[in-house]
Coordinates of C-alpha atoms in Angstrom, one line a residue:
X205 CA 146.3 97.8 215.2
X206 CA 144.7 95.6 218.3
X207 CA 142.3 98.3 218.3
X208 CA 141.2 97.7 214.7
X209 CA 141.2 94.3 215.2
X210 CA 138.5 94.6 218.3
X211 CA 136.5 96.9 215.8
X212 CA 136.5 94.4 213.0
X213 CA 135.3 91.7 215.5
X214 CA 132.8 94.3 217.2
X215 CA 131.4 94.4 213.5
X216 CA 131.4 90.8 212.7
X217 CA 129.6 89.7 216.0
X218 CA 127.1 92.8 215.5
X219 CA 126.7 91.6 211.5
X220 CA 125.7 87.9 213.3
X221 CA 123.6 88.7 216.2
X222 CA 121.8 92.2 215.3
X223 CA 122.0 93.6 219.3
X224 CA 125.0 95.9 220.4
X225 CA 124.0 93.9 223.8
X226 CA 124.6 90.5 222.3
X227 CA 127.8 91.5 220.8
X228 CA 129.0 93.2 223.6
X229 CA 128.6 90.1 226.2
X230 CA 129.7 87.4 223.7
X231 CA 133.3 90.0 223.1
X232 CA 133.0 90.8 226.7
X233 CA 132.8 94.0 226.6
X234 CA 130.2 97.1 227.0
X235 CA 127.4 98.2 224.8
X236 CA 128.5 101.2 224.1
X237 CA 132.2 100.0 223.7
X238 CA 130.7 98.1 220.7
X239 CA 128.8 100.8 219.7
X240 CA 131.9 102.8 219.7
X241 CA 133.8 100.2 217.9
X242 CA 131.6 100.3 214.7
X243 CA 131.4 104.2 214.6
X244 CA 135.1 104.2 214.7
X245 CA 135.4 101.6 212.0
X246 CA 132.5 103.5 210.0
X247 CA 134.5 106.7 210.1
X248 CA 137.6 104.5 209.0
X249 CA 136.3 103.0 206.3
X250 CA 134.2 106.3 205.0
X251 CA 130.9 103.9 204.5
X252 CA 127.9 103.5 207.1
X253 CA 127.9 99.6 207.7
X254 CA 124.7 99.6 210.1
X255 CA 121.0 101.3 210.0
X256 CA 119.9 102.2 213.2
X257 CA 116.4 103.1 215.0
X258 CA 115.0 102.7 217.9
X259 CA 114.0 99.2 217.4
X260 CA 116.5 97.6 214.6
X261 CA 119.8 97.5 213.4
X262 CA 120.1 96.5 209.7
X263 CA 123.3 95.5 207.9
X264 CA 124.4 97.7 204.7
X265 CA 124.9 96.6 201.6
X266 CA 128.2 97.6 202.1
X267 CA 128.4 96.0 205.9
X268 CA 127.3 92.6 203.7
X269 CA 130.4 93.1 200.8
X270 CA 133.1 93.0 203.8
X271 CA 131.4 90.8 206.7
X272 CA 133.0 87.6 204.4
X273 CA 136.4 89.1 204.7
X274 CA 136.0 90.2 207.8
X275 CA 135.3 87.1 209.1
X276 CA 138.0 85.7 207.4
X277 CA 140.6 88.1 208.6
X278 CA 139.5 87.7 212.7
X279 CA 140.1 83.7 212.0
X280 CA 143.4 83.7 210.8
X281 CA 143.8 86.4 213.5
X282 CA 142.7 83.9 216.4
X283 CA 144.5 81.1 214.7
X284 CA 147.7 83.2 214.5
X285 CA 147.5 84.0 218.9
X286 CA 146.2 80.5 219.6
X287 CA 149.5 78.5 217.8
X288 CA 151.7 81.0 219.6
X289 CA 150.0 80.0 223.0
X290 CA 149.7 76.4 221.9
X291 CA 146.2 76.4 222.3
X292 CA 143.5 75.3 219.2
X293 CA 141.2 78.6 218.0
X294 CA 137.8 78.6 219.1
X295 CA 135.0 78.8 216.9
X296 CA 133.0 81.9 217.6
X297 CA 129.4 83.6 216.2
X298 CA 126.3 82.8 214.8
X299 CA 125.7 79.8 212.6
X300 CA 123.0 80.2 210.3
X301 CA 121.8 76.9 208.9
X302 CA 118.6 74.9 207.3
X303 CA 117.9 72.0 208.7
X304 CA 115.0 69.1 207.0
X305 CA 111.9 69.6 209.2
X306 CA 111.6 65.8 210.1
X307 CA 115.1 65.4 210.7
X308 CA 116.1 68.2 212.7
X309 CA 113.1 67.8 215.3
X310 CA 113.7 64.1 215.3
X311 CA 117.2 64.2 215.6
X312 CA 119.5 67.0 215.0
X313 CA 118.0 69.3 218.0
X314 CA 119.4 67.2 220.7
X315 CA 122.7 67.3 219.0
X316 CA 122.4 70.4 218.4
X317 CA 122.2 71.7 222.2
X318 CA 125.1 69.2 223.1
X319 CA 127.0 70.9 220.0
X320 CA 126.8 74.4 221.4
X321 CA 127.8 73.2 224.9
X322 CA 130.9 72.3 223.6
X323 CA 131.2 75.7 222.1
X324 CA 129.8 78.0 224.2
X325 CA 131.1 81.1 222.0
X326 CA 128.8 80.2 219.2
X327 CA 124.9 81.0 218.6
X328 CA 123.0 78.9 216.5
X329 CA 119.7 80.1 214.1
X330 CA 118.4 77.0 212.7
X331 CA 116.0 76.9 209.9
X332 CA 113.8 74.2 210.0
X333 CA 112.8 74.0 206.2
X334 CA 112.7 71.4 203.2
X335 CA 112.2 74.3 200.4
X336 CA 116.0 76.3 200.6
X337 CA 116.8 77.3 197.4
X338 CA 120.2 79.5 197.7
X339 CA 122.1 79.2 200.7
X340 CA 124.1 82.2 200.0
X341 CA 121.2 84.0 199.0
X342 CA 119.2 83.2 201.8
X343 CA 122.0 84.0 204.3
X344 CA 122.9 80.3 205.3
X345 CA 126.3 78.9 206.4
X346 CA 125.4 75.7 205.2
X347 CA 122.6 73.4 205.8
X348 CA 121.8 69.7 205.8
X349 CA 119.5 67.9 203.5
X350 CA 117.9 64.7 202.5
X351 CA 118.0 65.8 199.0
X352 CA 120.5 66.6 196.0
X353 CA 120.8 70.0 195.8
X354 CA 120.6 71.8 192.0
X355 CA 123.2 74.2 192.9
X356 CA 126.6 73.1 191.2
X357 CA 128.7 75.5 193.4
X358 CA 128.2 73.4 196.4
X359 CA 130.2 71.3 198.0
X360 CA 128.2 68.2 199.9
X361 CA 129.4 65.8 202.5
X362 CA 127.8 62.8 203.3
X363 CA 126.8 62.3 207.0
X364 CA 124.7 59.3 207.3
X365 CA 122.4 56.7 205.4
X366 CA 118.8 56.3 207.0
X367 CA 116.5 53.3 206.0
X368 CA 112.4 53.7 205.4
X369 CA 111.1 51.1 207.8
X370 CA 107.6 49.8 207.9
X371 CA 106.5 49.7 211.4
X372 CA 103.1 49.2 213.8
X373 CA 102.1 49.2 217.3
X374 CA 101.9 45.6 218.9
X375 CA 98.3 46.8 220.0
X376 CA 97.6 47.1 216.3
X377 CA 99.5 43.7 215.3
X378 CA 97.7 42.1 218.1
X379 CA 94.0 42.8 216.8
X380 CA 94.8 42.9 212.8
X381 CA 98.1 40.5 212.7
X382 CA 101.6 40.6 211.3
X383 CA 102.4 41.7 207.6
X384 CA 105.0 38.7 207.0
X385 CA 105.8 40.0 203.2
X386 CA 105.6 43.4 201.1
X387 CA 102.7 42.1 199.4
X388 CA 100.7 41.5 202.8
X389 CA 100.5 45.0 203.3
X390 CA 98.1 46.0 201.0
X391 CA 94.9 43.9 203.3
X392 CA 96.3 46.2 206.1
X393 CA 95.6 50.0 207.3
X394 CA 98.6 52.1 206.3
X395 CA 98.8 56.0 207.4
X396 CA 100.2 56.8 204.4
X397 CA 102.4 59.9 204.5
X398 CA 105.3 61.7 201.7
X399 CA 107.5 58.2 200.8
X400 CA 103.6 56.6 200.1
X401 CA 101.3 59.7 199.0
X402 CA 100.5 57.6 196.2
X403 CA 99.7 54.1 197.7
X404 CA 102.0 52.8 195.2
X405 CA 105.5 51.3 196.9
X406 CA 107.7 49.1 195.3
X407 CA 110.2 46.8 197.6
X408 CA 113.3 45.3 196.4
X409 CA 114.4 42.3 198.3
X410 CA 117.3 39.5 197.4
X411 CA 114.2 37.5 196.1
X412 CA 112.9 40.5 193.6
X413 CA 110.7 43.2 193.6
X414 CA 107.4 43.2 195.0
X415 CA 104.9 46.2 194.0
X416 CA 102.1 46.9 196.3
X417 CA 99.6 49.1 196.4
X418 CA 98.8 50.1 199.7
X419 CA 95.4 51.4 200.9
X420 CA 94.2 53.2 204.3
X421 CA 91.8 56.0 205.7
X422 CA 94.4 58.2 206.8
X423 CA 96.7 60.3 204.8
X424 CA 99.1 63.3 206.1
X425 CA 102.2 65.4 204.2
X426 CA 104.1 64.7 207.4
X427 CA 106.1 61.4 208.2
X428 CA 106.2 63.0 211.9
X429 CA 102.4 62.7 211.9
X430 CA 102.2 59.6 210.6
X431 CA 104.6 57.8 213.0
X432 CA 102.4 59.9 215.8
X433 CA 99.0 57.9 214.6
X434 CA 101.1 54.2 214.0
X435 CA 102.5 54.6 217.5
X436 CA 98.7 54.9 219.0
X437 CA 98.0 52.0 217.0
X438 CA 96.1 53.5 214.3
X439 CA 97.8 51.7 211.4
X440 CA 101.1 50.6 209.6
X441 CA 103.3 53.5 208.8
X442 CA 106.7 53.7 206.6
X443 CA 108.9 56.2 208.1
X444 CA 112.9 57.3 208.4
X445 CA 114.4 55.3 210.5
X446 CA 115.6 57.9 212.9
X447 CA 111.5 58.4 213.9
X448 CA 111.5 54.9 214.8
X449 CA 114.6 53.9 215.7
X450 CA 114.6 54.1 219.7
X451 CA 110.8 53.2 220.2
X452 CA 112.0 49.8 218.1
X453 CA 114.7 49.5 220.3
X454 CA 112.6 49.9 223.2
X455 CA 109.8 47.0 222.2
X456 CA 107.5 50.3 221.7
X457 CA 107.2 49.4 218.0
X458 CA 107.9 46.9 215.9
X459 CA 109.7 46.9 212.8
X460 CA 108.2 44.6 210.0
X461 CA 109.3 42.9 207.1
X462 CA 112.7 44.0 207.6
X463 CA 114.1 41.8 204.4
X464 CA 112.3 44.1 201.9
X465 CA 113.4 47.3 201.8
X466 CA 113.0 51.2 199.8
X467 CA 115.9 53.3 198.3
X468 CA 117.5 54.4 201.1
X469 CA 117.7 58.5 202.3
X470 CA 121.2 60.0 201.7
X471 CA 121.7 63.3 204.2
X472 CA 124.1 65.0 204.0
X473 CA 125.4 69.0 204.5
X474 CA 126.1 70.9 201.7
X475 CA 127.8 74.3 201.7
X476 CA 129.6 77.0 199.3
X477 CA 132.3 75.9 197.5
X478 CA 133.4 79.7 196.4
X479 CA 132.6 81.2 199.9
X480 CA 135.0 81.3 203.2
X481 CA 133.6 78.9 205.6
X482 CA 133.8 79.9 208.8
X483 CA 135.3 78.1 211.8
X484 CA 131.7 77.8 213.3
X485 CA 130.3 76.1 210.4
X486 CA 133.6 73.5 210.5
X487 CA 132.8 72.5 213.8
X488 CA 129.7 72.4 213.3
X489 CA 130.4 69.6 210.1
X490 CA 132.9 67.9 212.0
X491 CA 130.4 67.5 215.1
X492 CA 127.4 66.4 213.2
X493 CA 129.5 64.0 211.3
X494 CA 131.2 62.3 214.5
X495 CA 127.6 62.4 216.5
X496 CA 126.1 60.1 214.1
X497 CA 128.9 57.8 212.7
X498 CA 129.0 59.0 209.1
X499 CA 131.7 58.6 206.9
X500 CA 133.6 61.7 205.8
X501 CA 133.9 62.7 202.7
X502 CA 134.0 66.1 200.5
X503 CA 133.2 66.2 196.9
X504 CA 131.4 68.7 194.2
X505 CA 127.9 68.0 193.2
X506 CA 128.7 68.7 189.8
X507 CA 131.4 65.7 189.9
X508 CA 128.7 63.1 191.7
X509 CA 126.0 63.5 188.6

């Protein structure tokens, strides 16, 4: 039986990592012990799970049917021997997830590192994409988004609220002044970017709404971008908060009319809520959520329209 059990997880971290090598040194064991592993569990089973050549190894359409019971199986296994030690099960394999291009350069890489220091038995692909349309389709875990998803088999959790803020260089306030209302923007140059492709922003504030209609010389599709050309003092820019955040803190750049303010950016993760999730991808939630002071909560998409 233990043998079975080592040829199941030989499978599972060959299914997640595509190299008998990698398998074999995150299960601590040989190549070729892997490789003998799978052919024993191919000869069990009566299917071939793997394609091989000299250059690839390619999951099966049958590999792909059983890897999500697999996987299941080897964490109630490791759950089972660490509650007879009195030890917590570790969270093992390769997470697969999408991450919002802004966001996850900005601010989830860093966390991301320190994530997979405190687990050094997992492997991390991350997708740095806005477009995802299926995560099971597309082989994702789970992945975090800015948006609502259309999928209604999802489950999302909240992680944290960001704020658009309008910010400048001082260089630039020093030669061209200080915006001291909404309305004030629209003599100034604004690098306009995806929140103002337009020109056309409207503010709320607790003394009503103010619509302006901004104008500048420079437009680009990515926020990133246009914080890059604000901070060298080419303009007013309205960003995510997490761009700006420590160069504000720092006196880098200032934050301006901070009393009017834009519908605010929800992210959150979102994952299958038919599929096994893995012990990776809960730590993974659980660690993103803490990181970043969100509250915690788990509901259908279908129950939040």
């Amino acid at each position: 039986m233990t043998d079975r059990i080592e040829a199941y997880a030989a499978f599972a971290r060959l299914m997640e990592l595509g190299s008998f090598s990698a398998a074999g040194r995150q299960l601590g064991i040989s190549q070729s012990t892997v490789s003998k592993h799978v052919a024993g569990l191919e000869n069990k089973l009566g299917v071939q799970l793997f394609t091989r050549t000299t250059r690839r190894i390619s999951p099966t359409p049958e590999a792909a049917k059983i890897y999500e019971h697999v996987q299941r199986m080897l964490d109630a296994v490791d759950t089972t021997h660490a509650l007879v030690k009195g030890q917590e099960p570790e969270a093992t394999g390769l997470l697969r997830l999408a991450l919002p291009d802004s966001l996850g350069r900005s601010l989830m890489f860093p966390l991301l590192r320190s994530f997979m220091n405190a687990h050094p038995m997992i492997s991390v692909d991350a997708i740095l994409t806005d477009q995802w349309k299926d995560i099971v389709a597309e082989g994702l875990e789970l992945a975090v988004t800015t948006a609502t998803p259309s999928e209604g088999s999802l489950i999302m959790r909240t992680i944290r609220v960001f704020e658009w803020w309008v910010v400048a260089a001082p260089a630039y306030l020093s030669a061209q002044g200080t915006p001291e209302t909404a309305i004030d923007l629209e003599s100034h140059e604004i690098i306009r970017s995806s929140r103002t492709a337009t020109g056309r922003v409207e503010f709320d504030s607790e003394n009503g709404r103010q619509v302006v209609q901004l104008t500048g010389r420079l437009y680009t599709s990515s926020d990133e971008a246009a914080y890059q050309a604000a901070l060298a003092g080419g303009g007013i820019a309205i960003v995510p908060s997490w761009l700006a955040q420590s160069d504000v803190n720092s006196g880098t750049m200032t934050r301006l009319i901070g009393e009017y303010y834009l519908p605010a950016i929800t992210v959150s993760v979102v994952y299958p809520q038919t599929r096994f999730l893995s012990r990776r991808a809960r730590s993974f939630i659980d660690y993103i959520v803490a990181a970043v002071a969100a509250p915690a909560r788990d509901t259908p998409l279908k129950s939040r329209r």
